[in-house]
Coordinates of C-alpha atoms and ligand atoms in Angstrom, one line a residue:
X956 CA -10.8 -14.1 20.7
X957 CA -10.5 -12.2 17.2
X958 CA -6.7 -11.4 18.5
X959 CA -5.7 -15.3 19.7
X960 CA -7.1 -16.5 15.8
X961 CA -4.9 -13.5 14.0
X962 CA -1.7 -15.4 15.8
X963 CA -2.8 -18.9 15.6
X964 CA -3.4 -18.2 11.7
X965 CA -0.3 -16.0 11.0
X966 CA 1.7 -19.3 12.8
X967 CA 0.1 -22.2 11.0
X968 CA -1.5 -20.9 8.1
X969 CA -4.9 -22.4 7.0
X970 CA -5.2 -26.2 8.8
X971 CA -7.9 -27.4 5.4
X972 CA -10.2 -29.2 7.7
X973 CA -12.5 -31.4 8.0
X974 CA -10.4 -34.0 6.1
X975 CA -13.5 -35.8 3.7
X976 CA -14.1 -36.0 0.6
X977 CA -18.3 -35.6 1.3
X978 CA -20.8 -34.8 3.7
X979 CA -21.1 -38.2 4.9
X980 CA -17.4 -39.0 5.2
X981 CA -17.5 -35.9 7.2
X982 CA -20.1 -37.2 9.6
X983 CA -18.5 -40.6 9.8
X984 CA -15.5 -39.2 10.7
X985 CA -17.0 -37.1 13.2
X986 CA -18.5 -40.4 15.0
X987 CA -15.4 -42.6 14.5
X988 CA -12.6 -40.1 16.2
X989 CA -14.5 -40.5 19.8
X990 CA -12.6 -41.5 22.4
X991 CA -9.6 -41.9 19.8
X992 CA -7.0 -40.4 17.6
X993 CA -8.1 -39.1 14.2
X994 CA -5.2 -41.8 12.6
X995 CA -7.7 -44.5 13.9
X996 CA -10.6 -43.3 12.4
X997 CA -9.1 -42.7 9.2
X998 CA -8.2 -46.3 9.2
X999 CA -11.8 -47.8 9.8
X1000 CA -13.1 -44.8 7.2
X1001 CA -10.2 -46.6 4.9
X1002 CA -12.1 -49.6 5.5
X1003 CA -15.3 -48.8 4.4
X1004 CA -13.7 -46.7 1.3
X1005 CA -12.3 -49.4 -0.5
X1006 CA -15.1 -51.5 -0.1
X1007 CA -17.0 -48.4 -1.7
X1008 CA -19.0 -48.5 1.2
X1009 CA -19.6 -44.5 2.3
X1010 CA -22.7 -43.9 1.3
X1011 CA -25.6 -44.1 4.0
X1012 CA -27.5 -46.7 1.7
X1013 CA -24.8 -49.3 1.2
X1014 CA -23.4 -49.0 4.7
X1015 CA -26.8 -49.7 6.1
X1016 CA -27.4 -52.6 4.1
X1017 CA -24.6 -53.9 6.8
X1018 CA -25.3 -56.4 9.2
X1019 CA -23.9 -55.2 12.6
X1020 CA -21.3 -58.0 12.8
X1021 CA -20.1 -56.7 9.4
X1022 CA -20.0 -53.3 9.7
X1023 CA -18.2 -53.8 14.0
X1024 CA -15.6 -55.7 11.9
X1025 CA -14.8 -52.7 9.6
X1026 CA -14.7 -49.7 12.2
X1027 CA -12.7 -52.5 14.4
X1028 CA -9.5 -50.2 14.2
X1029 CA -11.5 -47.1 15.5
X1030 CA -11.8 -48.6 18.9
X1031 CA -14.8 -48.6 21.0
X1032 CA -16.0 -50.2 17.8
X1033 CA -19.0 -52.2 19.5
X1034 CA -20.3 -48.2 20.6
X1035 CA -19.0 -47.1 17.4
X1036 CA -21.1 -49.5 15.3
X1037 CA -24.8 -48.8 17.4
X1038 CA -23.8 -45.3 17.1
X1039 CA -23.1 -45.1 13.3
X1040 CA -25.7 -47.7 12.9
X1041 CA -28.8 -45.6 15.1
X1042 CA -27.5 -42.2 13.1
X1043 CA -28.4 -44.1 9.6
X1044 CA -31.5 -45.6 11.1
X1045 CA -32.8 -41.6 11.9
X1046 CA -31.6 -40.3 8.6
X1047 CA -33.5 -43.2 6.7
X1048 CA -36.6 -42.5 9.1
X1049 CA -36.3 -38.4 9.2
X1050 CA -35.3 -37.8 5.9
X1051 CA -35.6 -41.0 3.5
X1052 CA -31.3 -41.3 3.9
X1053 CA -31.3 -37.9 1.9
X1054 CA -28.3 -35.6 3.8
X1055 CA -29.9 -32.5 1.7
X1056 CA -33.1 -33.0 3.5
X1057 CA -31.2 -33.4 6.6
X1058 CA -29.2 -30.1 6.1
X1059 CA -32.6 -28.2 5.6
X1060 CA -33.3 -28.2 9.2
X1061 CA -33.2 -25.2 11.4
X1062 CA -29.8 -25.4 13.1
X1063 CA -31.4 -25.7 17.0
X1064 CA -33.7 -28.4 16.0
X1065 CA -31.1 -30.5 14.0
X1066 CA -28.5 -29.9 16.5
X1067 CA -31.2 -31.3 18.9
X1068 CA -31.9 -34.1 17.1
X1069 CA -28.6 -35.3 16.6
X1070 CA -28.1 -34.9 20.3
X1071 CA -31.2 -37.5 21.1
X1072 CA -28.8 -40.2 19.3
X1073 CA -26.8 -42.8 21.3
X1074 CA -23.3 -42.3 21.4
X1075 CA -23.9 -38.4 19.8
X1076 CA -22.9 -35.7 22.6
X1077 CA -22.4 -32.2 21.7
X1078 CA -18.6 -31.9 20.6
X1079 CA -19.8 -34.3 17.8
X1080 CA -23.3 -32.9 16.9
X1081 CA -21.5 -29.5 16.6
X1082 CA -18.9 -30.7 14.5
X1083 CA -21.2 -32.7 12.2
X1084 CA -23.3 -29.0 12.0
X1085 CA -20.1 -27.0 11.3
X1086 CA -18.0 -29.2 9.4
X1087 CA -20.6 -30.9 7.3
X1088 CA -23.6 -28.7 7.7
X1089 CA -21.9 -25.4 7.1
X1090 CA -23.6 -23.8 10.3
X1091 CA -21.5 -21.5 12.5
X1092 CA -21.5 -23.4 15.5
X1093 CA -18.6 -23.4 17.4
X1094 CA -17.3 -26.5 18.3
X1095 CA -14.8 -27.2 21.9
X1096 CA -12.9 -30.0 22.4
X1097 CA -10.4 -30.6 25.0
X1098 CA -7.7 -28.6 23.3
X1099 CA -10.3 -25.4 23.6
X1100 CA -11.0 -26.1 27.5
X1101 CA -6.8 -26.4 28.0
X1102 CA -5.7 -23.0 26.5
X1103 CA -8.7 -20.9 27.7
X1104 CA -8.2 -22.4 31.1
X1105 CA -4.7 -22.4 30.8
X1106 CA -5.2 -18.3 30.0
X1107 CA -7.9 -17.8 32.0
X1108 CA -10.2 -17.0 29.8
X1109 CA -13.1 -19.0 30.9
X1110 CA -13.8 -21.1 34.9
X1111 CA -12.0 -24.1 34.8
X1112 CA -15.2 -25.2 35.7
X1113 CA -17.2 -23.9 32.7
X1114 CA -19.6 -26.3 31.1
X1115 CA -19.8 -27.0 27.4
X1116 CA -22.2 -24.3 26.3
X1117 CA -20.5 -21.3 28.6
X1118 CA -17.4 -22.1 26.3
X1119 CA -19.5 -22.0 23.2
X1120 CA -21.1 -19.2 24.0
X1121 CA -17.5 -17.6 24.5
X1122 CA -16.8 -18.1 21.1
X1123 CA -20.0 -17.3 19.7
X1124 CA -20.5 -13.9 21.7
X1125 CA -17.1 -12.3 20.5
X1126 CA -16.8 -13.6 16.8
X1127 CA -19.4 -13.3 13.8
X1128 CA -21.5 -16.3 12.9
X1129 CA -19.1 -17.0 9.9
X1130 CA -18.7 -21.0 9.7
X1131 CA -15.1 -20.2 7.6
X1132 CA -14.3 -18.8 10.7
X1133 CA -15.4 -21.4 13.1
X1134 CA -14.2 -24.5 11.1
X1135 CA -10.9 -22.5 11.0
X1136 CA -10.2 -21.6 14.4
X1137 CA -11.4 -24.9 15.8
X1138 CA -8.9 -26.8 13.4
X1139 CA -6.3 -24.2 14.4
X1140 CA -7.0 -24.6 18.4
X1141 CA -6.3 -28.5 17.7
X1142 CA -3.0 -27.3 16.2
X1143 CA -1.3 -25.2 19.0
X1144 CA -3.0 -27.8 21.5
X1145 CA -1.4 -30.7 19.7
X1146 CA 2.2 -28.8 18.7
X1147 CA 2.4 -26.8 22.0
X1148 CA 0.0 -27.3 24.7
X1149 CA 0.7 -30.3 25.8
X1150 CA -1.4 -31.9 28.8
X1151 CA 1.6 -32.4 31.1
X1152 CA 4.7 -29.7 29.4
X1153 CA 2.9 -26.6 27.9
X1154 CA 5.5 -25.4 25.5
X1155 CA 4.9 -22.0 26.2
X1156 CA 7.9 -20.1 25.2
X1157 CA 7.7 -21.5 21.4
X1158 CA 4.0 -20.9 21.4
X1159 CA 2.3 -18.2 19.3
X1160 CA 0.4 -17.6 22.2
X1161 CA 2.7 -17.0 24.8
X1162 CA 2.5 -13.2 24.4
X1163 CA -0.9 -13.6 25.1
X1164 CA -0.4 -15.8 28.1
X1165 CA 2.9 -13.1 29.2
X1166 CA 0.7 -10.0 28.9
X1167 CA -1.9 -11.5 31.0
X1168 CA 0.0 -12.5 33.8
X1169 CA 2.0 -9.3 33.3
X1170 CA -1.7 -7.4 33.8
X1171 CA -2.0 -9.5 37.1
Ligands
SF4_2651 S1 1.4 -23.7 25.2 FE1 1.4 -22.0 26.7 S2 1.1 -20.2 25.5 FE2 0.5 -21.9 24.2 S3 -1.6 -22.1 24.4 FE3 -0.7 -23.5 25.9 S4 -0.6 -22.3 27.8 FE4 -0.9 -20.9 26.1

């Protein structure tokens, strides 16, 4: 694992995520890019931005209606809106809309928590813990489950939490580390290793995938 990050670094250098100027934006953003590309959730966060909407007090002074019509370009925005809508209900009711009180939370119950949420599963509880909690939780998205499966690193089969624990067994609980290599997984998955044409030969880890077929 340590090895794979050294070459995905030394290829694309540091990837700056999450993009977000705060904690919320962060978690926003994390809800919005569901089911869609990050360009559309940027849009709808663009929405609410220059209506000087992201902060969880104004945006839940929304009606429904008007909030659906501002995460419109996010798609799935009727989901979108209960789901953005039910997280700022629970942070009003758990923690008076405070995100510090929030963050103060041991990381199992909070992750749990967020979890009990509509619309909240675990790739996006784990990035709202790592990317705007700070807590070294690794987080796998479908670019993970390609290029360990594509490597055989893990059953093609494996569940969320067996590739978590993959992560989280062979590198030090260092959220840097976590934010860095999830961001830089999203970069060889999106440059390289593609769904349909893997692009294996221009890939920084091709070696890796050469020397394991070589070793049978
Ligand atoms: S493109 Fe090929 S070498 Fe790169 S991660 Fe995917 S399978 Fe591995």
């Amino acid at each position: 694992m340590r090895r794979y990050y050294r070459r995905l670094w030394a290829h694309f250098g540091p990837q700056h995520w999450w993009p977000g100027d705060t904690r919320f934006e962060v978690i926003l953003g994390a809800l919005l890019t569901q089911n869609t590309s990050w360009r559309n959730a940027e849009m709808a966060l663009g929405n609410l931005r220059r209506r000087r909407l992201l902060s969880p007090r104004k945006l839940g002074c929304l009606s429904a209606v008007q909030l659906s019509r501002l995460l419109r370009p996010s798609g799935y925005y009727r989901q979108k809106t209960r789901t953005v809508r039910s997280f700022l209900r629970y942070l009003e009711k758990r923690c008076a809309g405070s995100l510090n009180r929030l963050f103060r939370q041991p990381t199992p119950s909070l992750r749990t928590e967020l979890l009990s949420l509509p619309g909240v599963g675990p790739e996006t509880a784990d990035s709202i813990l790592l990317y705007a909690g700070q807590r070294p939780v690794f987080v796998i998205d479908g670019y993970t489950r390609r290029v360990l499966d594509r490597h055989g690193l893990a059953p093609a089969a494996a569940g969320y939490a067996e590739l978590q624990h993959l992560f989280q067994n062979s590198l030090p609980p260092d959220p840097a580390l976590y934010n860095e290599y999830h961001a830089l997984l999203v970069a060889v998955g999106k440059t390289y290793c593609h769904r349909q044409q893997p692009n294996c030969p221009a890939c920084p880890l091709g070696v890796e995938l050469e020397n394991r077929h070589a070793r049978g």
